[in-house]
Short mmCIF file of C-alpha atoms and ligand atoms in Angstrom, two decimals:
data_model
loop_
_atom_site.label_atom_id
_atom_site.label_comp_id
_atom_site.label_asym_id
_atom_site.label_seq_id
_atom_site.Cartn_x
_atom_site.Cartn_y
_atom_site.Cartn_z
CA MET Q 1 37.92 263.52 83.38
CA THR Q 2 41.60 264.29 83.45
CA GLU Q 3 42.09 266.27 86.63
CA ILE Q 4 42.68 264.32 89.78
CA ASN Q 5 39.64 264.79 91.91
CA ALA Q 6 41.19 264.49 95.34
CA LYS Q 7 38.13 265.95 96.97
CA ILE Q 8 35.98 262.84 97.08
CA LYS Q 9 36.46 261.04 100.36
CA VAL Q 10 35.51 257.92 102.25
CA VAL Q 11 32.84 258.53 104.90
CA PRO Q 12 34.33 257.51 108.27
CA LEU Q 13 32.99 254.16 109.36
CA GLU Q 14 31.42 255.46 112.57
CA ASN Q 15 29.24 257.81 110.49
CA VAL Q 16 27.56 254.95 108.66
CA LYS Q 17 25.04 252.74 110.35
CA ILE Q 18 23.99 249.64 108.47
CA ASP Q 19 20.39 248.95 109.41
CA GLY Q 20 19.78 245.59 107.77
CA GLY Q 21 19.56 243.86 104.42
CA LEU Q 22 22.10 241.50 102.91
CA ILE Q 23 25.08 243.76 103.59
CA GLY Q 24 23.82 244.26 107.14
CA GLU Q 25 23.52 240.52 107.66
CA LYS Q 26 27.07 239.92 106.44
CA ASN Q 27 28.41 242.75 108.56
CA GLU Q 28 26.69 241.29 111.60
CA LEU Q 29 27.91 237.80 110.73
CA VAL Q 30 31.49 239.08 110.95
CA ARG Q 31 30.79 240.60 114.34
CA LYS Q 32 28.97 237.65 115.85
CA GLU Q 33 30.55 234.63 114.20
CA VAL Q 34 33.56 235.31 112.02
CA ILE Q 35 35.70 237.31 114.45
CA PRO Q 36 35.28 234.81 117.34
CA TYR Q 37 35.74 231.84 114.98
CA GLN Q 38 38.91 233.29 113.49
CA TRP Q 39 40.27 234.00 116.95
CA MET Q 40 39.89 230.27 117.62
CA ALA Q 41 41.64 229.49 114.34
CA LEU Q 42 44.58 231.77 115.15
CA ASN Q 43 44.89 229.85 118.43
CA ASN Q 44 44.80 226.37 116.85
CA GLU Q 45 41.37 225.63 118.31
CA ILE Q 46 39.59 224.45 115.17
CA PRO Q 47 39.43 220.64 115.19
CA ASP Q 48 40.68 218.88 112.05
CA ALA Q 49 42.00 222.07 110.48
CA ASP Q 50 45.58 223.06 109.70
CA PRO Q 51 46.93 224.75 112.84
CA SER Q 52 47.60 228.44 112.38
CA ASN Q 53 49.92 228.96 115.35
CA ALA Q 54 49.88 232.67 114.51
CA ILE Q 55 49.28 233.84 118.10
CA GLU Q 56 51.74 231.30 119.51
CA ASN Q 57 54.38 232.59 117.08
CA PHE Q 58 53.98 236.05 118.61
CA ARG Q 59 54.25 234.53 122.11
CA ILE Q 60 57.49 232.80 121.18
CA ALA Q 61 58.91 235.94 119.58
CA ALA Q 62 57.89 237.91 122.69
CA GLY Q 63 59.74 235.46 124.94
CA GLU Q 64 56.57 234.26 126.63
CA SER Q 65 56.70 230.76 125.20
CA ASP Q 66 59.19 228.30 123.75
CA GLY Q 67 59.04 226.45 120.49
CA ASP Q 68 59.59 226.67 116.77
CA PHE Q 69 57.88 229.00 114.37
CA ILE Q 70 55.01 227.16 112.71
CA GLY Q 71 53.14 228.23 109.59
CA MET Q 72 53.74 230.29 106.52
CA VAL Q 73 56.44 232.90 106.47
CA PHE Q 74 53.61 235.46 106.30
CA GLN Q 75 51.60 234.00 109.19
CA ASP Q 76 51.77 237.30 111.12
CA SER Q 77 49.52 238.89 108.51
CA ASP Q 78 46.58 236.72 109.62
CA VAL Q 79 46.76 238.29 113.08
CA ALA Q 80 47.02 241.73 111.51
CA LYS Q 81 43.93 241.24 109.34
CA TRP Q 82 41.98 239.85 112.28
CA LEU Q 83 42.93 242.89 114.37
CA GLU Q 84 41.95 245.19 111.53
CA ALA Q 85 38.53 243.52 111.32
CA VAL Q 86 38.16 243.88 115.11
CA ALA Q 87 39.02 247.58 114.85
CA TYR Q 88 36.34 248.22 112.22
CA GLN Q 89 33.80 246.36 114.24
CA LEU Q 90 34.70 248.31 117.41
CA SER Q 91 34.25 251.62 115.59
CA THR Q 92 30.60 250.80 114.89
CA ASN Q 93 29.72 248.47 117.79
CA PRO Q 94 31.68 249.07 120.98
CA ASP Q 95 32.43 245.81 122.80
CA GLN Q 96 34.62 246.04 125.91
CA GLU Q 97 35.42 242.35 126.07
CA LEU Q 98 36.60 242.26 122.47
CA GLU Q 99 38.57 245.47 122.91
CA ASP Q 100 40.31 243.99 125.97
CA LEU Q 101 41.20 240.91 123.95
CA ALA Q 102 42.56 243.07 121.11
CA ASP Q 103 44.55 245.14 123.64
CA SER Q 104 46.14 241.96 124.98
CA VAL Q 105 47.13 240.91 121.45
CA ILE Q 106 48.60 244.36 120.84
CA GLU Q 107 50.59 244.10 124.04
CA LEU Q 108 51.98 240.79 122.79
CA ILE Q 109 52.86 242.35 119.44
CA GLU Q 110 54.66 245.18 121.21
CA LYS Q 111 56.68 242.65 123.20
CA ALA Q 112 57.58 240.79 120.00
CA GLN Q 113 59.02 243.98 118.52
CA LEU Q 114 62.81 244.16 118.72
CA ASP Q 115 64.67 247.16 120.12
CA ASP Q 116 65.41 248.64 116.71
CA GLY Q 117 61.73 248.48 115.72
CA TYR Q 118 61.86 245.24 113.71
CA LEU Q 119 58.74 243.11 113.90
CA ASN Q 120 58.32 239.77 112.20
CA THR Q 121 57.91 236.55 114.14
CA TYR Q 122 59.26 234.30 111.40
CA PHE Q 123 62.63 236.02 111.15
CA THR Q 124 62.84 236.74 114.88
CA ILE Q 125 62.32 233.08 115.73
CA ALA Q 126 63.68 231.13 112.77
CA GLU Q 127 66.19 233.26 110.85
CA PRO Q 128 67.31 236.18 113.00
CA ASP Q 129 70.45 236.75 110.91
CA ASN Q 130 68.70 236.79 107.57
CA ARG Q 131 66.42 239.82 107.75
CA TRP Q 132 65.88 241.64 104.45
CA THR Q 133 67.88 239.03 102.51
CA ASN Q 134 64.91 237.50 100.73
CA LEU Q 135 62.37 240.21 99.94
CA GLU Q 136 61.28 238.15 96.97
CA GLU Q 137 59.86 235.21 98.90
CA CYS Q 138 59.67 236.07 102.56
CA HIS Q 139 56.99 238.77 102.89
CA GLU Q 140 58.59 240.95 105.59
CA LEU Q 141 57.32 244.14 103.97
CA TYR Q 142 53.93 242.55 103.24
CA CYS Q 143 53.43 241.59 106.90
CA ALA Q 144 54.58 245.04 107.95
CA GLY Q 145 51.98 246.58 105.64
CA HIS Q 146 49.14 244.52 107.03
CA MET Q 147 50.10 245.37 110.59
CA MET Q 148 50.27 249.07 109.66
CA GLU Q 149 46.74 248.87 108.30
CA ALA Q 150 45.60 247.21 111.53
CA ALA Q 151 47.39 249.87 113.58
CA VAL Q 152 45.74 252.72 111.69
CA ALA Q 153 42.29 251.10 111.92
CA TYR Q 154 42.69 250.39 115.64
CA TYR Q 155 43.85 253.93 116.35
CA GLN Q 156 40.94 255.37 114.40
CA ALA Q 157 38.45 253.11 116.16
CA THR Q 158 39.68 253.43 119.75
CA GLY Q 159 42.04 256.41 119.86
CA LYS Q 160 44.64 254.06 121.34
CA ARG Q 161 48.14 254.62 120.00
CA LYS Q 162 50.07 251.59 121.19
CA LEU Q 163 49.95 249.57 117.98
CA LEU Q 164 50.26 252.73 115.89
CA ASP Q 165 53.45 253.65 117.74
CA VAL Q 166 54.79 250.12 117.30
CA MET Q 167 54.22 250.37 113.56
CA ILE Q 168 55.62 253.90 113.34
CA ARG Q 169 58.84 252.55 114.88
CA PHE Q 170 58.88 249.73 112.33
CA ALA Q 171 58.03 252.05 109.43
CA ASP Q 172 60.90 254.31 110.48
CA LEU Q 173 63.27 251.35 110.46
CA ILE Q 174 62.04 250.37 106.99
CA ASP Q 175 62.46 253.95 105.84
CA ASP Q 176 66.05 253.97 107.13
CA LYS Q 177 66.73 250.74 105.28
CA PHE Q 178 65.06 251.25 101.88
CA GLY Q 179 65.08 254.06 99.38
CA SER Q 180 66.92 255.62 96.49
CA GLU Q 181 69.33 257.55 98.74
CA ALA Q 182 72.98 256.44 98.92
CA GLY Q 183 73.58 253.67 101.43
CA LYS Q 184 70.01 252.37 101.38
CA MET Q 185 68.86 249.07 99.91
CA LYS Q 186 67.20 249.41 96.50
CA GLY Q 187 64.73 246.62 97.22
CA TYR Q 188 60.97 246.43 97.15
CA PRO Q 189 58.42 243.91 98.41
CA GLY Q 190 58.00 240.49 96.81
CA HIS Q 191 54.34 240.81 97.72
CA GLN Q 192 52.94 244.30 97.42
CA GLU Q 193 50.72 245.64 100.21
CA ILE Q 194 52.92 248.03 102.20
CA GLU Q 195 52.47 250.71 99.52
CA LEU Q 196 48.82 251.34 100.34
CA ALA Q 197 49.47 250.83 104.07
CA LEU Q 198 52.15 253.54 104.07
CA ILE Q 199 49.64 255.97 102.56
CA LYS Q 200 47.25 255.17 105.41
CA LEU Q 201 50.08 255.77 107.87
CA TYR Q 202 50.86 259.04 106.12
CA ASN Q 203 47.22 260.08 106.35
CA VAL Q 204 46.99 259.57 110.12
CA THR Q 205 50.46 260.89 111.01
CA GLY Q 206 50.84 263.59 108.36
CA ASP Q 207 54.48 262.52 108.03
CA ASN Q 208 55.60 262.91 104.42
CA LYS Q 209 58.31 260.30 104.64
CA TYR Q 210 55.76 257.49 104.55
CA LYS Q 211 54.23 258.90 101.37
CA LYS Q 212 57.71 259.21 99.88
CA LEU Q 213 58.54 255.63 100.82
CA ALA Q 214 55.30 254.35 99.24
CA LYS Q 215 56.18 256.19 96.05
CA TYR Q 216 59.69 254.78 96.16
CA PHE Q 217 58.40 251.19 96.39
CA ILE Q 218 56.04 251.87 93.46
CA ASP Q 219 58.70 253.42 91.25
CA GLU Q 220 61.62 251.15 92.10
CA ARG Q 221 59.78 248.04 90.93
CA GLY Q 222 60.60 246.97 87.40
CA ARG Q 223 63.94 248.75 87.14
CA GLU Q 224 67.00 246.97 85.76
CA PRO Q 225 68.81 244.99 87.03
CA PHE Q 226 66.07 242.78 88.50
CA TYR Q 227 66.49 243.14 92.27
CA PHE Q 228 65.31 239.65 93.12
CA ASN Q 229 68.03 238.11 90.97
CA LEU Q 230 70.65 240.21 92.71
CA GLU Q 231 69.54 239.22 96.20
CA TRP Q 232 69.23 235.58 95.14
CA GLU Q 233 72.85 235.58 93.94
CA LYS Q 234 73.87 237.29 97.17
CA ARG Q 235 72.16 234.52 99.14
CA GLY Q 236 74.21 231.97 97.25
CA GLY Q 237 71.22 230.76 95.27
CA LYS Q 238 69.22 229.71 98.31
CA SER Q 239 65.43 229.75 98.14
CA HIS Q 240 62.76 229.69 100.82
CA TRP Q 241 60.24 227.83 98.67
CA ARG Q 242 61.39 224.87 96.64
CA ASP Q 243 61.10 225.45 92.88
CA PHE Q 244 59.40 228.80 93.45
CA ARG Q 245 61.92 230.72 91.39
CA LYS Q 246 61.37 228.41 88.44
CA MET Q 247 57.72 229.43 88.37
CA ALA Q 248 58.01 233.08 89.28
CA GLY Q 249 59.65 235.35 86.76
CA ALA Q 250 59.68 239.12 86.98
CA GLU Q 251 56.11 239.29 85.66
CA TYR Q 252 54.85 237.32 88.64
CA TYR Q 253 55.79 240.32 90.82
CA GLN Q 254 54.79 242.93 88.24
CA ALA Q 255 58.50 243.77 88.12
CA HIS Q 256 59.04 243.12 84.42
CA LYS Q 257 59.03 246.84 83.64
CA PRO Q 258 58.47 250.09 85.53
CA VAL Q 259 54.86 250.16 86.73
CA ARG Q 260 54.16 253.40 84.87
CA GLU Q 261 54.89 251.64 81.59
CA GLN Q 262 52.75 248.58 82.25
CA GLU Q 263 49.91 248.08 79.80
CA VAL Q 264 48.22 244.87 80.94
CA ALA Q 265 47.64 243.04 84.19
CA VAL Q 266 50.16 240.23 84.62
CA GLY Q 267 51.40 237.89 87.29
CA HIS Q 268 50.02 237.09 90.73
CA SER Q 269 46.66 238.79 90.83
CA VAL Q 270 46.53 239.80 94.51
CA ARG Q 271 50.02 241.29 94.28
CA ALA Q 272 48.98 243.16 91.15
CA LEU Q 273 45.76 244.58 92.57
CA TYR Q 274 47.26 245.62 95.90
CA MET Q 275 49.93 247.39 93.88
CA TYR Q 276 47.41 249.13 91.60
CA SER Q 277 45.57 250.26 94.74
CA GLY Q 278 48.82 251.65 96.12
CA MET Q 279 49.51 253.36 92.79
CA ALA Q 280 46.09 255.02 92.88
CA ASP Q 281 46.75 256.16 96.46
CA VAL Q 282 50.13 257.61 95.60
CA ALA Q 283 48.64 259.28 92.51
CA ARG Q 284 45.93 260.89 94.60
CA GLU Q 285 48.30 262.10 97.30
CA THR Q 286 50.93 263.43 94.91
CA GLY Q 287 48.76 264.62 91.98
CA ASP Q 288 50.72 262.35 89.68
CA GLU Q 289 48.78 262.26 86.36
CA GLU Q 290 51.12 259.76 84.71
CA LEU Q 291 50.41 257.30 87.48
CA VAL Q 292 46.66 257.85 87.10
CA LYS Q 293 46.97 257.01 83.41
CA ALA Q 294 48.80 253.80 84.26
CA CYS Q 295 46.08 252.93 86.79
CA ARG Q 296 43.39 253.55 84.18
CA ARG Q 297 45.13 251.32 81.61
CA LEU Q 298 45.57 248.52 84.13
CA TRP Q 299 41.97 248.94 85.30
CA ASN Q 300 40.70 248.68 81.74
CA ASN Q 301 42.69 245.59 80.96
CA THR Q 302 41.82 243.90 84.25
CA THR Q 303 38.08 244.55 84.17
CA LYS Q 304 37.33 244.54 80.45
CA LYS Q 305 39.53 241.65 79.30
CA GLN Q 306 40.58 239.54 82.28
CA MET Q 307 37.61 239.55 84.64
CA TYR Q 308 34.93 236.89 85.01
CA ILE Q 309 31.23 237.70 85.05
CA THR Q 310 31.47 237.24 88.86
CA GLY Q 311 34.09 239.94 89.28
CA GLY Q 312 36.63 237.16 89.85
CA VAL Q 313 40.13 237.83 88.57
CA GLY Q 314 43.29 235.77 88.20
CA SER Q 315 42.18 232.77 86.17
CA SER Q 316 45.24 230.58 86.56
CA GLY Q 317 45.96 228.32 89.52
CA PHE Q 318 49.59 228.19 88.44
CA GLY Q 319 51.01 231.32 90.04
CA GLU Q 320 47.52 232.43 91.21
CA ALA Q 321 47.81 234.67 88.23
CA PHE Q 322 46.39 236.64 85.37
CA THR Q 323 47.09 234.98 82.03
CA ILE Q 324 46.11 236.54 78.71
CA ASP Q 325 43.09 238.52 77.57
CA TYR Q 326 39.82 236.56 77.51
CA ASP Q 327 41.36 233.38 78.94
CA LEU Q 328 38.60 232.71 81.47
CA PRO Q 329 37.89 228.99 81.90
CA ASN Q 330 34.94 228.19 84.19
CA ASP Q 331 36.16 224.96 85.77
CA THR Q 332 39.83 225.65 86.47
CA ALA Q 333 39.24 229.28 87.43
CA TYR Q 334 41.39 230.28 90.38
CA THR Q 335 39.69 233.64 91.11
CA GLU Q 336 41.02 233.82 94.65
CA THR Q 337 38.75 235.45 97.20
CA CYS Q 338 41.58 237.84 98.08
CA ALA Q 339 41.82 238.91 94.43
CA ALA Q 340 38.15 239.96 94.40
CA ILE Q 341 38.76 241.85 97.65
CA ALA Q 342 41.82 243.52 96.19
CA LEU Q 343 39.80 244.48 93.11
CA ILE Q 344 37.31 246.19 95.45
CA PHE Q 345 40.16 248.18 97.02
CA PHE Q 346 41.37 249.24 93.59
CA ALA Q 347 37.85 250.10 92.39
CA GLN Q 348 37.09 252.32 95.37
CA ARG Q 349 40.35 254.20 94.93
CA MET Q 350 39.71 254.72 91.21
CA PHE Q 351 36.26 256.04 92.04
CA HIS Q 352 37.76 258.52 94.48
CA LEU Q 353 40.14 259.66 91.76
CA GLU Q 354 37.50 260.31 89.14
CA ALA Q 355 33.95 259.54 90.31
CA ARG Q 356 32.89 257.21 87.53
CA GLY Q 357 30.13 254.69 88.04
CA GLU Q 358 31.95 251.91 86.22
CA TYR Q 359 34.30 251.59 89.18
CA ILE Q 360 31.46 250.99 91.60
CA ASP Q 361 29.70 248.69 89.13
CA VAL Q 362 32.74 246.43 89.26
CA LEU Q 363 33.08 246.88 93.02
CA GLU Q 364 29.49 245.79 93.51
CA LYS Q 365 29.84 242.81 91.19
CA ALA Q 366 33.00 241.63 92.96
CA LEU Q 367 31.42 242.12 96.38
CA TYR Q 368 28.22 240.16 95.76
CA ASN Q 369 29.79 237.43 93.67
CA GLY Q 370 33.55 237.11 93.96
CA VAL Q 371 33.72 237.86 97.69
CA LEU Q 372 30.51 236.58 99.25
CA SER Q 373 31.06 233.27 97.46
CA GLY Q 374 34.14 232.92 99.66
CA ILE Q 375 32.24 232.65 102.95
CA SER Q 376 29.49 230.31 104.10
CA GLU Q 377 26.16 231.44 105.55
CA ASP Q 378 27.35 230.53 109.05
CA GLY Q 379 30.67 232.38 108.68
CA ARG Q 380 32.74 229.29 109.49
CA ARG Q 381 33.67 227.90 106.09
CA PHE Q 382 35.64 229.54 103.32
CA PHE Q 383 36.57 229.27 99.68
CA TYR Q 384 40.03 230.32 98.64
CA VAL Q 385 39.34 229.42 95.02
CA ASN Q 386 36.00 230.43 93.45
CA PRO Q 387 35.38 228.59 90.18
CA LEU Q 388 32.22 228.99 88.12
CA GLU Q 389 31.81 225.27 87.54
CA VAL Q 390 32.60 222.37 89.89
CA GLN Q 391 32.45 218.63 89.42
CA PRO Q 392 33.63 217.13 92.71
CA GLU Q 393 34.97 213.88 91.27
CA VAL Q 394 36.92 215.78 88.63
CA CYS Q 395 38.47 218.04 91.31
CA GLU Q 396 39.57 215.00 93.27
CA ASN Q 397 41.05 213.11 90.36
CA ARG Q 398 42.50 215.57 87.92
CA HIS Q 399 45.77 217.28 88.68
CA ASP Q 400 44.79 220.45 86.82
CA HIS Q 401 41.72 220.78 89.08
CA LYS Q 402 43.49 220.03 92.38
CA HIS Q 403 43.23 223.66 93.54
CA VAL Q 404 39.43 223.57 93.31
CA LYS Q 405 37.65 222.50 96.51
CA PRO Q 406 34.07 221.31 95.99
CA THR Q 407 33.01 222.62 99.42
CA ARG Q 408 34.09 225.51 101.62
CA GLN Q 409 36.89 224.70 104.09
CA LYS Q 410 37.24 225.26 107.85
CA TRP Q 411 40.61 226.96 107.49
CA PHE Q 412 43.72 226.85 105.32
CA GLY Q 413 47.42 226.31 105.85
CA CYS Q 414 47.73 229.46 103.76
CA ALA Q 415 44.86 231.38 105.34
CA CYS Q 416 45.04 234.75 103.58
CA CYS Q 417 41.40 234.76 102.42
CA PRO Q 418 39.26 234.24 105.58
CA PRO Q 419 40.60 237.20 107.59
CA ASN Q 420 40.63 239.29 104.43
CA ILE Q 421 36.87 238.72 104.03
CA ALA Q 422 36.45 239.58 107.71
CA ARG Q 423 38.18 242.94 107.40
CA LEU Q 424 36.35 243.81 104.19
CA LEU Q 425 32.89 242.97 105.48
CA ALA Q 426 33.61 244.63 108.84
CA SER Q 427 34.48 247.84 106.97
CA ILE Q 428 31.75 247.56 104.34
CA GLY Q 429 30.14 250.76 105.67
CA GLU Q 430 33.02 252.66 104.04
CA TYR Q 431 31.92 251.58 100.59
CA ILE Q 432 28.27 252.63 100.62
CA TYR Q 433 28.70 256.42 100.47
CA SER Q 434 31.37 258.92 99.54
CA TYR Q 435 31.36 262.69 99.91
CA SER Q 436 33.04 265.93 98.97
CA ASP Q 437 32.49 269.50 100.16
CA LYS Q 438 29.37 269.83 98.04
CA GLU Q 439 28.29 266.32 97.11
CA ILE Q 440 27.07 263.14 98.68
CA PHE Q 441 27.49 260.03 96.55
CA VAL Q 442 25.29 257.02 97.10
CA ASN Q 443 27.45 254.24 95.66
CA LEU Q 444 25.90 251.06 96.99
CA TYR Q 445 22.26 250.53 97.76
CA ALA Q 446 21.87 249.11 101.25
CA ASP Q 447 19.59 249.68 104.22
CA SER Q 448 21.65 252.25 106.08
CA THR Q 449 21.94 255.72 107.60
CA VAL Q 450 24.80 258.11 106.97
CA GLU Q 451 25.79 261.38 108.61
CA VAL Q 452 28.03 263.77 106.69
CA LYS Q 453 28.92 267.44 106.62
CA VAL Q 454 28.45 269.08 103.22
CA ASN Q 455 28.56 272.81 102.57
CA ASP Q 456 29.07 273.16 106.34
CA LYS Q 457 25.71 271.60 107.09
CA ASP Q 458 25.15 268.35 108.94
CA ILE Q 459 23.11 266.06 106.74
CA THR Q 460 21.64 262.69 107.53
CA LEU Q 461 20.45 260.35 104.79
CA LYS Q 462 18.34 257.38 105.64
CA GLN Q 463 18.30 254.78 102.91
CA GLN Q 464 15.60 252.10 103.00
CA THR Q 465 15.71 249.22 100.58
CA GLU Q 466 15.57 245.46 100.16
CA TYR Q 467 18.36 245.71 97.59
CA PRO Q 468 19.77 243.49 96.11
CA TRP Q 469 16.56 241.45 96.38
CA ASP Q 470 14.59 244.22 94.69
CA GLY Q 471 15.41 247.53 93.05
CA ASN Q 472 13.28 249.95 95.07
CA ILE Q 473 15.25 252.44 97.11
CA GLY Q 474 13.90 255.19 99.33
CA ILE Q 475 16.11 257.93 100.75
CA THR Q 476 14.98 260.52 103.31
CA ILE Q 477 16.98 263.62 104.11
CA SER Q 478 17.27 265.06 107.60
CA THR Q 479 18.77 268.48 108.13
CA ASP Q 480 18.27 271.25 110.69
CA ASP Q 481 18.48 273.97 108.02
CA ASP Q 482 17.79 273.89 104.33
CA ALA Q 483 21.01 272.88 102.63
CA GLU Q 484 22.25 273.17 99.07
CA PHE Q 485 24.26 270.22 97.88
CA THR Q 486 24.37 267.65 95.12
CA LEU Q 487 23.07 264.19 95.75
CA ALA Q 488 24.71 261.79 93.30
CA LEU Q 489 22.98 258.45 92.82
CA ARG Q 490 24.62 255.60 90.98
CA ILE Q 491 22.54 254.07 88.23
CA PRO Q 492 24.21 250.70 87.66
CA ALA Q 493 25.18 250.05 84.05
CA TRP Q 494 23.24 246.77 84.11
CA CYS Q 495 19.98 248.65 84.75
CA LYS Q 496 18.19 249.49 81.53
CA ASN Q 497 15.28 251.33 83.13
CA ALA Q 498 15.47 253.49 86.19
CA GLU Q 499 12.83 255.80 87.57
CA LEU Q 500 13.64 258.63 89.93
CA LYS Q 501 11.37 260.88 91.96
CA VAL Q 502 12.03 263.69 94.40
CA ASN Q 503 9.08 264.39 96.70
CA GLY Q 504 6.87 262.50 94.25
CA GLU Q 505 7.99 264.48 91.21
CA ILE Q 506 9.68 262.59 88.38
CA ILE Q 507 13.25 263.62 87.62
CA ASN Q 508 14.63 262.89 84.16
CA ILE Q 509 17.70 260.76 84.25
CA THR Q 510 20.17 262.08 81.68
CA GLY Q 511 23.89 262.16 81.13
CA LEU Q 512 24.51 258.71 82.53
CA GLU Q 513 26.68 257.65 79.61
CA ASP Q 514 29.19 260.15 80.97
CA ASP Q 515 29.82 258.62 84.36
CA GLY Q 516 26.95 256.46 85.57
CA TYR Q 517 25.65 258.87 88.23
CA VAL Q 518 22.59 261.06 88.24
CA TYR Q 519 23.34 264.35 89.99
CA ILE Q 520 20.52 266.18 91.76
CA ASN Q 521 21.56 269.65 92.82
CA ARG Q 522 19.01 271.58 94.86
CA ASN Q 523 18.27 273.27 98.10
CA TRP Q 524 17.28 270.28 100.24
CA SER Q 525 14.87 270.53 103.15
CA ASN Q 526 14.27 268.34 106.13
CA GLY Q 527 12.05 265.39 105.19
CA ASP Q 528 12.74 265.51 101.44
CA LYS Q 529 12.21 262.10 99.93
CA ILE Q 530 13.92 260.43 97.00
CA GLU Q 531 12.51 257.32 95.39
CA LEU Q 532 14.61 255.34 92.97
CA ALA Q 533 13.35 252.25 91.18
CA LEU Q 534 15.97 250.18 89.38
CA ASP Q 535 14.58 247.65 86.94
CA MET Q 536 16.06 244.27 87.81
CA SER Q 537 14.58 242.05 85.11
CA VAL Q 538 16.52 238.86 84.62
CA GLU Q 539 18.78 239.05 81.59
CA LYS Q 540 20.95 236.62 79.71
CA VAL Q 541 24.52 237.89 79.51
ZN1 ZN P 1 43.65 234.77 99.77
#
């Protein structure tokens, strides 16, 4: 497929009800355990764990408390991801107490915002005169992006605009500051994330400037001269992290050449995959074919040459990075939980560009293996690093295994992964189905019910399955009137034998080599039943 298929969309979260199964259990775990636990973590209430101080930092910045900023320079993003997870959960399971708590956090965030719209507790508390002087290391645009995502999610879930308006003010400040126009800074984020967030902001506000700014950040990266060298010289050679600049060259930030010319995945894997997701978003919103081609190349390299069998990516602990093709050691694998999550974001966006099953195959693999490995059954312990082989005594005694923890941890000084899992699993309903004007795609198999409008008819699909524990899936259609549309079912590439029936009649599965979906176009009636059996025999890979 070469044309951008901008017609395939995410089904809004409130239209998907997860009824049970493994995905349902994990979704519920986030609601019942992970969100309350992480609230405790953000408030330094987990015994014997590194204190987060993230909420206290906002209190200090808001003038409600005294003290020094504690934590990573990007600590604000943990609050943002927690709020985003809360928003997703509120859109499917209203909870007044939780909403009140979130509202109080949002009020605090609003108070921490400065008069000109600036919002970042680290700089407000610790370095008020040094804003925008160290984009390379200090994550201002990254934190802004995460809070924009939270703001959009919270607005969509509750209809409340307060956080959205806060982030619109900040986005407008950023837009005044950065861009290719004369007088603006030609910088871009040291950690990508704001690119995809700006597209979300554009989608809810309809304001083109956010789309334009996202595109600017994508296209400015990789131009000569290297921006991070210029700002470093301007700072008089000062660094935030000791020795960081020795490790991180332009490739670390995917800034070694313009992103449209990049052939292979390099550098910090979460940065890379957030950026590829942003590129796919910008491509979709602008119809930019050249950018789609770049996304496809980077997808192919990432998933065909630099991905583990678990969907883990970023094999090197040094720089949390991609290395070279097929360099995938089992024991020193870094494969950060966030990288698997970011791969899921990229995969879903690629699917929405061109509806190919391979994207969802990778998404599914990363979800069940690379992501779920990162959280314990009780939702209170987490892996940051997800190796395929662990020998505890080796991890403790060998410097090149120091990043590998033999057991999941209560929390981390750098706690990017736990709230990232929370927001992904809280929004997992968005990944099960997709739709267009005339099609409903069943991407993931999970016990769930979806309501969508296709061909102007309201359709409900009820999916019943024990998947992934077995491969039998039943789908029942509910509709007031007969409705013509295409039901597209993913046949995973790993499945060698699949059997499909509609109302008991066998349907031949053909054409899969093209895109991995079987398309059933017919005039559907209320009560029509689809049975799909995916052979799940154990195989050696
Ligand atoms: Zn992480």
